[in-house]
C-alpha positions as MATLAB code, in Angstrom:
seq = 'MIAVPYPCGDSVSATEAPRNTPKDTLRSNLNLGSLLGIPIGLNYSWFVTLAVITVFFGVQIYPLMLPDETRAVHWMLSVLTAVLAFVSVLLHELAHALAARRAGVPVQGVTLFIFGGIARLEADARRPATEFFIALVGPLTSFVLFGLFFGFWLAAGSPDTTGGIIWEWLWLINLAVGAINLAPAFPFDGARLLRSSIWGVSGSFQRASQITATLGQAIGYALIAAGVVSLLGPDFLPFELDSLDELWLILIGLFLENSARSSYQQVRMNEVLQTQNASDAMSRNFDLVSREATVDEALQSLGEKDNAFAFVTEDSRVIGIVTAAAMKALPAAELGGKTTSEVMVPAGDVQVVHSDELLAEVVQRMDAAKVDVMPVIEDGRLAGLVSREQITALIDK';
ca = [
      11.381   29.125   27.912;
      12.807   31.606   25.432;
      16.509   32.009   25.103;
      18.288   35.234   24.447;
      20.883   34.856   21.783;
      24.549   35.853   21.783;
      25.489   36.783   18.176;
      28.784   35.316   16.993;
      29.698   33.612   20.238;
      27.535   34.379   23.280;
      24.949   32.489   25.154;
      22.353   33.498   27.756;
      18.690   32.849   28.425;
      15.658   34.207   30.079;
      12.320   33.160   31.412;
       9.459   33.429   28.926;
       8.669   37.059   28.371;
       5.337   38.755   27.901;
       4.366   39.560   24.344;
       5.615   42.951   23.119;
       8.340   42.968   25.769;
      11.860   43.727   24.597;
      13.547   40.438   23.961;
      16.119   39.184   21.493;
      14.887   35.823   20.367;
      15.755   33.547   17.445;
      14.178   30.287   16.450;
      15.764   27.635   14.333;
      14.196   27.087   10.904;
      16.118   23.986    9.944;
      17.022   21.171   12.242;
      20.434   19.710   11.414;
      20.319   17.014   14.100;
      22.540   17.045   17.126;
      26.265   17.066   17.973;
      27.510   15.788   21.331;
      23.954   15.740   22.468;
      23.368   19.463   21.546;
      20.592   20.135   18.964;
      21.951   22.124   15.990;
      19.683   24.523   14.147;
      20.111   26.642   11.052;
      18.151   29.914   10.596;
      17.372   30.865    6.996;
      19.192   34.165    7.452;
      22.424   32.122    7.621;
      22.306   31.672    3.872;
      22.630   35.449    3.395;
      25.981   35.531    5.242;
      27.109   32.356    3.471;
      26.362   34.024    0.123;
      28.153   37.223    1.097;
      31.310   35.452    2.312;
      31.319   33.163   -0.749;
      31.014   36.069   -3.163;
      33.764   37.924   -1.320;
      36.211   35.111   -1.684;
      34.967   34.116   -5.158;
      35.227   37.650   -6.607;
      38.104   39.306   -4.687;
      40.374   36.759   -3.012;
      40.799   33.530   -4.974;
      40.900   35.093   -8.498;
      43.659   37.437   -7.184;
      45.592   34.814   -5.256;
      45.169   31.919   -7.661;
      44.980   33.497  -11.172;
      45.865   30.269  -12.944;
      42.901   28.331  -11.562;
      39.504   28.209  -13.282;
      36.484   30.115  -12.088;
      34.924   26.837  -10.964;
      37.836   26.149   -8.700;
      37.588   29.719   -7.301;
      33.911   29.268   -6.440;
      34.424   25.767   -4.994;
      37.223   27.121   -2.726;
      35.113   30.075   -1.720;
      32.183   27.862   -0.646;
      34.617   25.592    1.222;
      36.160   28.565    3.032;
      32.743   30.044    3.924;
      31.546   26.645    5.310;
      34.714   26.122    7.287;
      34.391   29.604    8.773;
      30.925   28.713   10.003;
      32.179   25.415   11.348;
      34.569   27.453   13.450;
      31.610   29.605   14.716;
      29.680   26.412   15.403;
      32.533   25.023   17.514;
      32.669   28.327   19.384;
      29.021   28.040   20.183;
      29.179   24.341   21.077;
      31.870   25.227   23.659;
      29.365   27.660   25.290;
      26.658   25.020   25.258;
      28.844   22.212   26.586;
      30.234   24.473   29.308;
      26.694   25.436   30.289;
      25.576   21.844   30.379;
      28.604   20.897   32.518;
      27.688   23.679   34.937;
      24.174   22.337   35.206;
      22.462   24.965   33.018;
      19.971   23.293   30.699;
      20.709   23.864   26.948;
      18.146   24.200   24.188;
      20.638   24.025   21.338;
      22.876   25.977   19.013;
      21.595   28.072   16.108;
      23.585   29.477   13.194;
      22.162   32.688   11.764;
      23.083   35.870    9.842;
      25.467   37.321   12.498;
      27.257   34.010   13.263;
      25.697   31.764   15.948;
      24.030   31.578   19.329;
      23.934   29.015   22.129;
      20.437   28.931   23.532;
      20.187   28.204   27.265;
      17.073   27.602   29.294;
      18.180   29.391   32.406;
      20.602   32.069   33.670;
      23.755   31.190   35.464;
      23.159   31.291   39.198;
      26.695   32.208   40.254;
      29.153   34.688   38.796;
      31.874   31.988   38.447;
      29.421   29.963   36.329;
      28.662   32.792   33.980;
      32.384   33.623   33.725;
      33.171   30.051   32.816;
      30.433   29.744   30.219;
      31.384   33.079   28.603;
      35.175   32.425   28.612;
      35.156   29.075   26.792;
      33.859   30.571   23.536;
      36.820   32.993   22.922;
      39.250   30.327   24.202;
      37.862   27.916   21.595;
      38.351   30.452   18.824;
      41.913   31.086   19.953;
      42.635   27.327   19.996;
      41.255   27.138   16.423;
      43.436   30.127   15.530;
      46.509   28.271   16.778;
      45.483   25.091   14.938;
      44.944   26.764   11.630;
      48.030   28.892   12.055;
      50.048   25.729   12.429;
      48.426   24.308    9.292;
      49.335   27.540    7.462;
      52.972   27.279    8.582;
      53.059   23.622    7.556;
      51.746   24.532    4.106;
      55.111   26.109    3.440;
      53.932   28.724    0.949;
      51.107   31.229    1.444;
      50.432   31.190   -2.315;
      49.191   27.513   -2.369;
      45.555   26.674   -2.200;
      45.962   25.198    1.313;
      48.092   28.134    2.383;
      45.344   30.654    1.400;
      42.547   28.717    3.099;
      44.485   28.170    6.332;
      45.544   31.796    6.424;
      42.013   33.100    6.166;
      40.719   30.612    8.702;
      43.310   31.601   11.356;
      42.546   35.281   10.654;
      38.736   34.654   11.022;
      39.127   32.740   14.277;
      41.582   35.298   15.646;
      39.053   38.038   14.840;
      36.089   36.132   16.327;
      37.973   35.466   19.537;
      39.275   39.012   19.851;
      36.042   40.776   19.005;
      34.086   38.589   21.457;
      36.249   39.956   24.298;
      34.780   43.422   23.668;
      33.092   44.573   26.909;
      29.780   45.308   25.160;
      26.653   43.269   24.860;
      26.035   40.922   23.110;
      29.749   39.810   23.127;
      31.327   37.381   25.594;
      33.443   40.213   26.991;
      30.345   41.809   28.439;
      29.484   38.617   30.254;
      33.058   38.319   31.509;
      32.910   41.850   32.828;
      29.468   41.432   34.350;
      30.350   38.236   36.116;
      33.462   39.885   37.545;
      31.512   42.895   38.826;
      28.781   40.550   40.070;
      31.391   38.516   42.015;
      32.788   41.673   43.641;
      29.510   43.545   44.319;
      27.241   40.564   44.997;
      24.506   42.136   42.909;
      23.659   40.654   39.497;
      21.319   43.539   38.646;
      23.927   46.180   39.568;
      26.597   44.338   37.523;
      24.210   44.121   34.552;
      23.341   47.845   34.779;
      27.081   48.869   34.853;
      27.971   46.568   31.923;
      24.995   47.668   29.901;
      25.868   51.343   30.486;
      29.372   50.756   29.312;
      28.064   48.912   26.212;
      25.766   51.803   25.386;
      28.623   54.275   25.785;
      30.737   52.249   23.391;
      27.835   52.165   20.923;
      27.265   55.932   21.095;
      31.011   56.528   20.645;
      31.061   54.494   17.446;
      27.919   56.275   16.166;
      29.502   59.608   16.933;
      32.770   58.739   15.230;
      30.918   57.484   12.151;
      28.724   60.552   11.926;
      31.475   63.064   12.476;
      33.712   61.363    9.966;
      30.826   61.307    7.487;
      30.214   65.036    7.892;
      33.819   65.811    7.028;
      36.140   66.775    9.847;
      39.292   64.735    9.552;
      40.180   64.175   13.188;
      40.203   60.397   13.370;
      43.628   58.663   13.605;
      42.606   56.464   10.647;
      41.028   56.977    7.328;
      37.482   55.938    6.639;
      35.570   55.709    3.352;
      31.770   56.095    3.185;
      31.163   52.359    3.558;
      33.368   52.172    6.662;
      31.540   55.181    8.168;
      28.157   53.569    7.544;
      29.342   50.266    9.114;
      30.689   52.206   12.136;
      27.272   53.798   12.639;
      25.421   50.492   12.166;
      27.709   48.638   14.608;
      27.258   51.448   17.101;
      23.453   51.211   16.796;
      23.645   47.456   17.146;
      25.768   47.616   20.297;
      23.694   50.350   21.887;
      20.472   48.478   21.276;
      21.936   45.128   22.498;
      23.159   46.731   25.680;
      19.796   48.370   26.366;
      17.944   45.130   25.548;
      20.192   43.035   27.714;
      19.479   45.193   30.796;
      15.736   45.242   30.038;
      15.899   41.511   29.912;
      17.589   41.327   33.318;
      14.964   43.692   34.706;
      12.161   41.570   33.138;
      13.544   38.392   34.684;
      13.806   39.953   38.102;
      10.167   41.165   37.984;
       8.856   37.853   36.651;
      10.691   35.810   39.314;
      10.030   38.094   42.297;
       6.608   39.695   41.694;
       3.304   37.888   41.801;
      -0.073   38.259   40.129;
      -1.426   40.656   42.805;
       1.389   43.106   42.036;
       0.411   43.504   38.394;
      -3.384   42.972   38.505;
      -6.050   45.537   38.103;
      -8.924   45.508   40.592;
     -11.153   47.374   38.169;
     -13.111   45.173   35.846;
     -16.430   45.316   33.952;
     -19.446   43.306   34.828;
     -22.404   42.809   32.437;
     -25.695   41.109   32.980;
     -26.376   37.832   31.177;
     -29.467   39.538   29.671;
     -27.446   42.356   28.131;
     -27.103   42.341   24.367;
     -23.777   41.970   22.630;
     -24.149   45.523   21.353;
     -24.728   46.867   24.830;
     -21.708   44.935   26.159;
     -19.449   46.319   23.438;
     -20.531   49.877   24.221;
     -19.626   49.380   27.877;
     -16.214   47.881   26.972;
     -15.126   50.629   24.644;
     -12.873   50.283   21.556;
     -10.087   47.928   22.792;
     -10.162   44.534   21.162;
      -8.437   42.933   24.228;
     -11.150   44.238   26.633;
     -13.444   41.762   28.282;
     -16.131   41.640   30.992;
     -17.522   39.114   33.440;
     -21.072   37.964   32.907;
     -23.158   37.914   36.047;
     -26.428   36.318   37.180;
     -27.796   37.122   40.687;
     -24.435   38.604   41.693;
     -22.579   35.446   40.644;
     -19.994   35.332   37.883;
     -21.156   32.794   35.376;
     -18.842   33.458   32.417;
     -16.667   35.849   30.460;
     -17.094   37.735   27.184;
     -14.318   39.339   25.121;
     -14.641   42.375   22.872;
     -12.649   40.564   20.108;
     -15.093   37.612   20.008;
     -18.106   39.848   20.055;
     -16.846   42.079   17.272;
     -16.251   38.975   15.179;
     -20.030   38.347   15.128;
     -22.097   39.428   12.068;
     -23.467   42.951   12.510;
     -27.025   41.545   12.365;
     -26.392   39.532   15.541;
     -24.976   42.308   17.692;
     -28.326   43.431   18.942;
     -30.066   40.030   18.860;
     -27.723   37.883   20.868;
     -27.248   38.213   24.679;
     -23.917   37.913   26.477;
     -24.993   34.543   27.902;
     -25.150   33.146   24.397;
     -21.633   34.178   23.464;
     -19.812   33.949   26.789;
     -17.199   31.396   27.799;
     -18.732   29.615   30.853;
     -17.023   30.306   34.147;
     -16.045   26.573   34.455;
     -14.034   26.871   31.269;
     -12.201   30.048   32.239;
      -8.682   29.566   33.429;
      -7.751   31.627   36.479;
      -4.605   32.380   38.421;
      -4.152   32.915   42.098;
      -2.957   36.158   43.487;
       0.213   34.713   45.001;
       1.426   33.047   41.783;
       4.704   34.398   40.457;
       4.374   36.347   37.209;
       6.748   33.945   35.512;
       4.125   31.231   36.131;
       1.304   33.487   35.100;
       2.954   34.288   31.688;
       3.571   30.566   31.133;
      -0.076   29.801   31.823;
      -1.181   32.590   29.498;
       1.015   31.081   26.765;
      -0.436   27.621   27.339;
      -3.970   28.903   27.177;
      -3.206   31.351   24.323;
      -4.802   34.262   26.160;
      -3.627   37.778   27.029;
      -5.704   38.326   30.178;
      -6.587   36.116   33.142;
      -8.874   36.550   36.178;
      -7.123   36.558   39.532;
      -8.558   34.652   42.452;
      -7.771   35.766   46.015;
      -9.118   33.852   49.067;
     -11.495   31.981   46.737;
     -13.035   35.192   45.304;
     -12.595   37.132   42.085;
     -10.115   39.896   42.974;
      -9.085   41.362   39.674;
      -7.503   40.869   36.294;
      -3.900   40.445   35.174;
      -2.871   41.024   31.530;
       0.322   40.943   29.494;
      -0.052   44.707   29.071;
      -0.094   45.162   32.861;
       2.953   42.893   33.301;
       4.854   44.838   30.697;
       3.999   48.154   32.462;
       5.271   46.719   35.712;
       8.507   45.663   34.110;
       8.976   49.143   32.477;
       8.598   50.971   35.773;
];
């Protein structure tokens, strides 16, 4: 299974997708062990954000707020603040993961990465109330942390003390994370809250996903337009933006638009994979070559595509399969000297799928066999071929 990540506090998953199909995946690079039974991973991109936050506090905040402290103290406090900020994000994601596990949704783990973190689930919520519950606990956790750090800040007595500064930034960060994740745009929790609400009312998960994705795209386009117009000069916005703010507005808009579009494509993909079978995507046109045909002759009949292949026949029986990629890998001197029977994969070694198998199962079998195309058997006979390319085309219809 491949999980679709929720940056900075979301969690959702999808069935294994065909290669080159739109999907938003992230794999852990470092395994940090587990917490409460949830595997914790750290993507290398996380260090980029850690460095940016550390430099921000080390250069702009602590030297200004604590001018009497040494540079070493400033940097130590900066690293501590950045790490505690990510601990807050980790707790946000753990809340998603624990809620999913409690609801019976299998959890792969939590990963911290450049945009914050993701909870990786192995399946979609089956009911709107379940999705609502899983999405809601993330922002609630951030708001609880906001209250906790706000209390520490008040207890510190003075905002100019070391503790006062750290607690102040931590409650600000958690308040921001909780509030931003309520935005009704993918990939934020607010989009899942909205989708589950529409799903509960309409009874259609796909319709709810389409409406929520459309809203997310509209928000993204609005941010892009605001950034571009402000960048071009007209001063109509109710707030003032500098060039960096305008660029960020455009980038965030692009990110939200892309996330909204990808989320709906993922929903569409899951629907196709779970409801369509091999016969819906297969092609009944395939090439046959004689076992006596040379490799060069077989290549000419297959054309230029490296993923093309043909069945090798003998007395009207299929005895094997040859692929263009494997034949092209042969030395040029052997192209005319070897026959297809010498380079084919015997029929007994060829993995096949049945015409009534769900595409989700077909893709999983392709992944296990590390192939992109499989023969389809119908009523005990060769009926056609199904490929990742054909599955992707069916999803995109």
